[in-house]
Amino acid sequence: MVQWRGVFTAIALVLIATVSASAQGQKYVGGGLAYNIDEPESEFGITALGWLPVNGPSGIPFKPMVLAPRFTTLPGLDYWQVDADMLWDIPLQAQHNFHPFIGMGVGLVHSSFGPNFSDNTPLLNFDFGLRYARPTSKIQLLLDAHYSSGLDYPNTMHLNFGVLVPFGQ
């Protein structure tokens, strides 16, 4: 059974991190559906995420950079994952509606199956995807693959489809 108090706490932490981050550029908060590709079962989930432009150190060629806190849960299971990923929002030469990104980060996954198994495992994450932004709309669509590798947890990939809504600035 999903412990909803923990789920809502993690969503609140993602939102607080998104609101409190200081950066130049438009900040976004959003959410969407996740499809967890896992063996032996695949499950649909829910994702909450932030999109925060950050000022990286000078001399780094990968700019602009984005901090992307994320929380994913699979409602049918006692499973949740909290991530903090740094993304490179790849600049394109011409103006396009599609904006590719790639990055990596860290996370923590919790899973509990039955009364005898519960696990919390640190993760290393790899991300790649696209944002779609219509010139006449401030809302953006997001499609990405989020691969996580843990020390004693099976590797997972979430395919996410979501919406980013601007706030602040």
PDB file of C-alpha atoms in Angstrom:
ATOM      1  CA  MET A   1       0.000   0.000   0.000  1.00  0.00           C
ATOM      2  CA  VAL A   2       1.349   3.412  -0.906  1.00  0.00           C
ATOM      3  CA  GLN A   3       2.069   5.629   2.066  1.00  0.00           C
ATOM      4  CA  TRP A   4       0.491   8.830   0.771  1.00  0.00           C
ATOM      5  CA  ARG A   5       1.940  11.014   3.523  1.00  0.00           C
ATOM      6  CA  GLY A   6       5.435  10.280   2.190  1.00  0.00           C
ATOM      7  CA  VAL A   7       4.286  10.832  -1.389  1.00  0.00           C
ATOM      8  CA  PHE A   8       2.822  14.260  -0.610  1.00  0.00           C
ATOM      9  CA  THR A   9       5.872  15.202   1.464  1.00  0.00           C
ATOM     10  CA  ALA A  10       8.188  14.392  -1.449  1.00  0.00           C
ATOM     11  CA  ILE A  11       6.013  16.362  -3.897  1.00  0.00           C
ATOM     12  CA  ALA A  12       6.077  19.308  -1.481  1.00  0.00           C
ATOM     13  CA  LEU A  13       9.895  19.109  -1.264  1.00  0.00           C
ATOM     14  CA  VAL A  14      10.193  19.190  -5.076  1.00  0.00           C
ATOM     15  CA  LEU A  15       7.932  22.240  -5.200  1.00  0.00           C
ATOM     16  CA  ILE A  16       9.807  23.996  -2.366  1.00  0.00           C
ATOM     17  CA  ALA A  17      13.164  23.343  -4.056  1.00  0.00           C
ATOM     18  CA  THR A  18      11.751  24.707  -7.293  1.00  0.00           C
ATOM     19  CA  VAL A  19      10.361  27.859  -5.706  1.00  0.00           C
ATOM     20  CA  SER A  20      13.402  28.615  -3.548  1.00  0.00           C
ATOM     21  CA  ALA A  21      16.117  28.167  -6.191  1.00  0.00           C
ATOM     22  CA  SER A  22      17.679  31.398  -7.357  1.00  0.00           C
ATOM     23  CA  ALA A  23      18.463  31.551 -11.034  1.00  0.00           C
ATOM     24  CA  GLN A  24      18.137  33.699 -14.089  1.00  0.00           C
ATOM     25  CA  GLY A  25      15.643  32.606 -16.688  1.00  0.00           C
ATOM     26  CA  GLN A  26      12.108  31.287 -16.643  1.00  0.00           C
ATOM     27  CA  LYS A  27      11.342  28.709 -13.961  1.00  0.00           C
ATOM     28  CA  TYR A  28       8.804  25.961 -14.527  1.00  0.00           C
ATOM     29  CA  VAL A  29       6.956  23.460 -12.387  1.00  0.00           C
ATOM     30  CA  GLY A  30       4.996  20.584 -13.778  1.00  0.00           C
ATOM     31  CA  GLY A  31       3.977  17.015 -13.724  1.00  0.00           C
ATOM     32  CA  GLY A  32       2.870  14.190 -15.883  1.00  0.00           C
ATOM     33  CA  LEU A  33       2.704  10.492 -16.480  1.00  0.00           C
ATOM     34  CA  ALA A  34       5.613   8.108 -16.171  1.00  0.00           C
ATOM     35  CA  TYR A  35       5.856   4.654 -17.673  1.00  0.00           C
ATOM     36  CA  ASN A  36       8.324   2.592 -15.667  1.00  0.00           C
ATOM     37  CA  ILE A  37      10.094   0.024 -17.842  1.00  0.00           C
ATOM     38  CA  ASP A  38      11.164  -2.597 -15.358  1.00  0.00           C
ATOM     39  CA  GLU A  39      11.556  -6.350 -15.284  1.00  0.00           C
ATOM     40  CA  PRO A  40       9.380  -8.362 -14.877  1.00  0.00           C
ATOM     41  CA  GLU A  41       6.562  -5.777 -14.751  1.00  0.00           C
ATOM     42  CA  SER A  42       6.044  -2.328 -16.200  1.00  0.00           C
ATOM     43  CA  GLU A  43       3.848   0.182 -14.397  1.00  0.00           C
ATOM     44  CA  PHE A  44       2.359   3.613 -14.995  1.00  0.00           C
ATOM     45  CA  GLY A  45       3.240   6.309 -12.502  1.00  0.00           C
ATOM     46  CA  ILE A  46       2.928   9.977 -11.680  1.00  0.00           C
ATOM     47  CA  THR A  47       5.788  12.490 -11.838  1.00  0.00           C
ATOM     48  CA  ALA A  48       6.176  15.959 -10.294  1.00  0.00           C
ATOM     49  CA  LEU A  49       9.128  18.036 -11.485  1.00  0.00           C
ATOM     50  CA  GLY A  50      10.783  21.412 -11.526  1.00  0.00           C
ATOM     51  CA  TRP A  51      12.796  23.146 -14.270  1.00  0.00           C
ATOM     52  CA  LEU A  52      15.200  25.742 -12.858  1.00  0.00           C
ATOM     53  CA  PRO A  53      17.847  27.528 -14.920  1.00  0.00           C
ATOM     54  CA  VAL A  54      21.037  27.858 -12.868  1.00  0.00           C
ATOM     55  CA  ASN A  55      24.179  29.916 -13.198  1.00  0.00           C
ATOM     56  CA  GLY A  56      26.995  27.414 -13.493  1.00  0.00           C
ATOM     57  CA  PRO A  57      30.663  28.184 -12.946  1.00  0.00           C
ATOM     58  CA  SER A  58      32.356  30.231 -15.633  1.00  0.00           C
ATOM     59  CA  GLY A  59      34.304  28.252 -18.183  1.00  0.00           C
ATOM     60  CA  ILE A  60      31.836  25.362 -18.392  1.00  0.00           C
ATOM     61  CA  PRO A  61      30.916  24.782 -22.042  1.00  0.00           C
ATOM     62  CA  PHE A  62      27.565  23.153 -21.211  1.00  0.00           C
ATOM     63  CA  LYS A  63      25.336  26.196 -20.849  1.00  0.00           C
ATOM     64  CA  PRO A  64      22.524  26.862 -20.232  1.00  0.00           C
ATOM     65  CA  MET A  65      22.212  24.465 -17.309  1.00  0.00           C
ATOM     66  CA  VAL A  66      19.008  23.447 -15.567  1.00  0.00           C
ATOM     67  CA  LEU A  67      18.399  21.908 -12.135  1.00  0.00           C
ATOM     68  CA  ALA A  68      15.531  19.429 -12.458  1.00  0.00           C
ATOM     69  CA  PRO A  69      14.222  18.083  -9.134  1.00  0.00           C
ATOM     70  CA  ARG A  70      11.806  15.209  -9.708  1.00  0.00           C
ATOM     71  CA  PHE A  71       9.529  12.919  -7.724  1.00  0.00           C
ATOM     72  CA  THR A  72       8.002   9.779  -9.254  1.00  0.00           C
ATOM     73  CA  THR A  73       5.607   7.315  -7.667  1.00  0.00           C
ATOM     74  CA  LEU A  74       3.896   4.204  -8.937  1.00  0.00           C
ATOM     75  CA  PRO A  75       0.449   4.309  -7.296  1.00  0.00           C
ATOM     76  CA  GLY A  76      -0.143   0.568  -7.635  1.00  0.00           C
ATOM     77  CA  LEU A  77       3.026  -0.215  -5.674  1.00  0.00           C
ATOM     78  CA  ASP A  78       4.789   1.046  -2.573  1.00  0.00           C
ATOM     79  CA  TYR A  79       7.469   2.674  -4.754  1.00  0.00           C
ATOM     80  CA  TRP A  80       8.745   6.228  -5.015  1.00  0.00           C
ATOM     81  CA  GLN A  81      11.854   7.917  -6.331  1.00  0.00           C
ATOM     82  CA  VAL A  82      13.296  11.377  -5.596  1.00  0.00           C
ATOM     83  CA  ASP A  83      15.906  12.803  -7.985  1.00  0.00           C
ATOM     84  CA  ALA A  84      18.055  15.900  -8.414  1.00  0.00           C
ATOM     85  CA  ASP A  85      19.410  16.072 -11.955  1.00  0.00           C
ATOM     86  CA  MET A  86      21.553  18.685 -13.690  1.00  0.00           C
ATOM     87  CA  LEU A  87      20.587  19.054 -17.347  1.00  0.00           C
ATOM     88  CA  TRP A  88      22.205  20.750 -20.296  1.00  0.00           C
ATOM     89  CA  ASP A  89      19.474  22.560 -22.218  1.00  0.00           C
ATOM     90  CA  ILE A  90      21.187  22.193 -25.598  1.00  0.00           C
ATOM     91  CA  PRO A  91      21.126  25.492 -27.519  1.00  0.00           C
ATOM     92  CA  LEU A  92      20.183  25.338 -31.187  1.00  0.00           C
ATOM     93  CA  GLN A  93      21.438  27.723 -33.886  1.00  0.00           C
ATOM     94  CA  ALA A  94      18.006  28.715 -35.199  1.00  0.00           C
ATOM     95  CA  GLN A  95      14.738  29.298 -33.364  1.00  0.00           C
ATOM     96  CA  HIS A  96      12.894  25.981 -33.011  1.00  0.00           C
ATOM     97  CA  ASN A  97       9.850  24.782 -31.131  1.00  0.00           C
ATOM     98  CA  PHE A  98      11.773  21.697 -29.963  1.00  0.00           C
ATOM     99  CA  HIS A  99      14.491  22.042 -27.333  1.00  0.00           C
ATOM    100  CA  PRO A 100      16.654  18.951 -26.633  1.00  0.00           C
ATOM    101  CA  PHE A 101      18.347  18.311 -23.282  1.00  0.00           C
ATOM    102  CA  ILE A 102      20.676  15.749 -21.734  1.00  0.00           C
ATOM    103  CA  GLY A 103      22.053  15.354 -18.241  1.00  0.00           C
ATOM    104  CA  MET A 104      22.711  13.301 -15.154  1.00  0.00           C
ATOM    105  CA  GLY A 105      22.151  13.400 -11.421  1.00  0.00           C
ATOM    106  CA  VAL A 106      21.507  11.455  -8.260  1.00  0.00           C
ATOM    107  CA  GLY A 107      18.426  10.038  -6.618  1.00  0.00           C
ATOM    108  CA  LEU A 108      16.958   7.813  -3.958  1.00  0.00           C
ATOM    109  CA  VAL A 109      14.459   5.035  -4.613  1.00  0.00           C
ATOM    110  CA  HIS A 110      12.199   3.421  -2.012  1.00  0.00           C
ATOM    111  CA  SER A 111      10.404   0.171  -2.653  1.00  0.00           C
ATOM    112  CA  SER A 112       8.456  -2.100  -0.370  1.00  0.00           C
ATOM    113  CA  PHE A 113       6.871  -5.355  -1.468  1.00  0.00           C
ATOM    114  CA  GLY A 114       5.022  -7.255   1.213  1.00  0.00           C
ATOM    115  CA  PRO A 115       5.802  -7.272   4.922  1.00  0.00           C
ATOM    116  CA  ASN A 116       9.316  -8.690   4.547  1.00  0.00           C
ATOM    117  CA  PHE A 117      10.944  -6.449   1.944  1.00  0.00           C
ATOM    118  CA  SER A 118      11.667  -2.749   2.114  1.00  0.00           C
ATOM    119  CA  ASP A 119      14.617  -1.011   0.516  1.00  0.00           C
ATOM    120  CA  ASN A 120      16.062   2.489   0.072  1.00  0.00           C
ATOM    121  CA  THR A 121      18.819   2.722  -2.526  1.00  0.00           C
ATOM    122  CA  PRO A 122      20.925   5.649  -3.831  1.00  0.00           C
ATOM    123  CA  LEU A 123      20.847   6.066  -7.609  1.00  0.00           C
ATOM    124  CA  LEU A 124      22.870   7.510 -10.453  1.00  0.00           C
ATOM    125  CA  ASN A 125      20.594   8.990 -13.152  1.00  0.00           C
ATOM    126  CA  PHE A 126      20.948   9.722 -16.854  1.00  0.00           C
ATOM    127  CA  ASP A 127      18.402  11.870 -18.698  1.00  0.00           C
ATOM    128  CA  PHE A 128      17.679  12.850 -22.270  1.00  0.00           C
ATOM    129  CA  GLY A 129      14.620  14.325 -23.886  1.00  0.00           C
ATOM    130  CA  LEU A 130      12.817  17.155 -25.636  1.00  0.00           C
ATOM    131  CA  ARG A 131      10.736  20.143 -24.615  1.00  0.00           C
ATOM    132  CA  TYR A 132       8.161  21.498 -27.027  1.00  0.00           C
ATOM    133  CA  ALA A 133       7.276  25.179 -26.767  1.00  0.00           C
ATOM    134  CA  ARG A 134       4.773  26.862 -29.063  1.00  0.00           C
ATOM    135  CA  PRO A 135       5.618  30.527 -29.614  1.00  0.00           C
ATOM    136  CA  THR A 136       2.071  31.571 -28.681  1.00  0.00           C
ATOM    137  CA  SER A 137       1.926  29.590 -25.407  1.00  0.00           C
ATOM    138  CA  LYS A 138       3.924  29.742 -22.188  1.00  0.00           C
ATOM    139  CA  ILE A 139       3.091  26.130 -21.307  1.00  0.00           C
ATOM    140  CA  GLN A 140       5.608  23.556 -22.556  1.00  0.00           C
ATOM    141  CA  LEU A 141       5.331  19.827 -23.207  1.00  0.00           C
ATOM    142  CA  LEU A 142       8.104  17.514 -22.028  1.00  0.00           C
ATOM    143  CA  LEU A 143       9.068  14.061 -23.246  1.00  0.00           C
ATOM    144  CA  ASP A 144      12.074  12.362 -21.705  1.00  0.00           C
ATOM    145  CA  ALA A 145      13.766   9.119 -20.762  1.00  0.00           C
ATOM    146  CA  HIS A 146      15.094   8.930 -17.210  1.00  0.00           C
ATOM    147  CA  TYR A 147      17.467   5.986 -16.599  1.00  0.00           C
ATOM    148  CA  SER A 148      18.460   5.121 -13.024  1.00  0.00           C
ATOM    149  CA  SER A 149      21.119   2.717 -11.825  1.00  0.00           C
ATOM    150  CA  GLY A 150      21.389   1.635  -8.184  1.00  0.00           C
ATOM    151  CA  LEU A 151      23.926  -0.403  -6.261  1.00  0.00           C
ATOM    152  CA  ASP A 152      21.556  -3.125  -5.113  1.00  0.00           C
ATOM    153  CA  TYR A 153      18.420  -2.223  -7.043  1.00  0.00           C
ATOM    154  CA  PRO A 154      17.508  -3.224 -10.612  1.00  0.00           C
ATOM    155  CA  ASN A 155      18.198  -0.536 -13.188  1.00  0.00           C
ATOM    156  CA  THR A 156      15.025   1.261 -14.257  1.00  0.00           C
ATOM    157  CA  MET A 157      13.961   3.610 -17.011  1.00  0.00           C
ATOM    158  CA  HIS A 158      11.019   5.962 -16.745  1.00  0.00           C
ATOM    159  CA  LEU A 159       9.553   7.328 -19.945  1.00  0.00           C
ATOM    160  CA  ASN A 160       7.883  10.596 -18.966  1.00  0.00           C
ATOM    161  CA  PHE A 161       5.338  12.772 -20.705  1.00  0.00           C
ATOM    162  CA  GLY A 162       4.442  15.948 -18.897  1.00  0.00           C
ATOM    163  CA  VAL A 163       3.531  19.600 -18.900  1.00  0.00           C
ATOM    164  CA  LEU A 164       5.689  22.472 -17.631  1.00  0.00           C
ATOM    165  CA  VAL A 165       3.929  25.637 -16.421  1.00  0.00           C
ATOM    166  CA  PRO A 166       5.922  28.869 -15.885  1.00  0.00           C
ATOM    167  CA  PHE A 167       5.964  30.639 -12.528  1.00  0.00           C
ATOM    168  CA  GLY A 168       7.797  33.601 -11.070  1.00  0.00           C
ATOM    169  CA  GLN A 169       9.695  36.222 -13.023  1.00  0.00           C
TER     170      GLN A 169
END
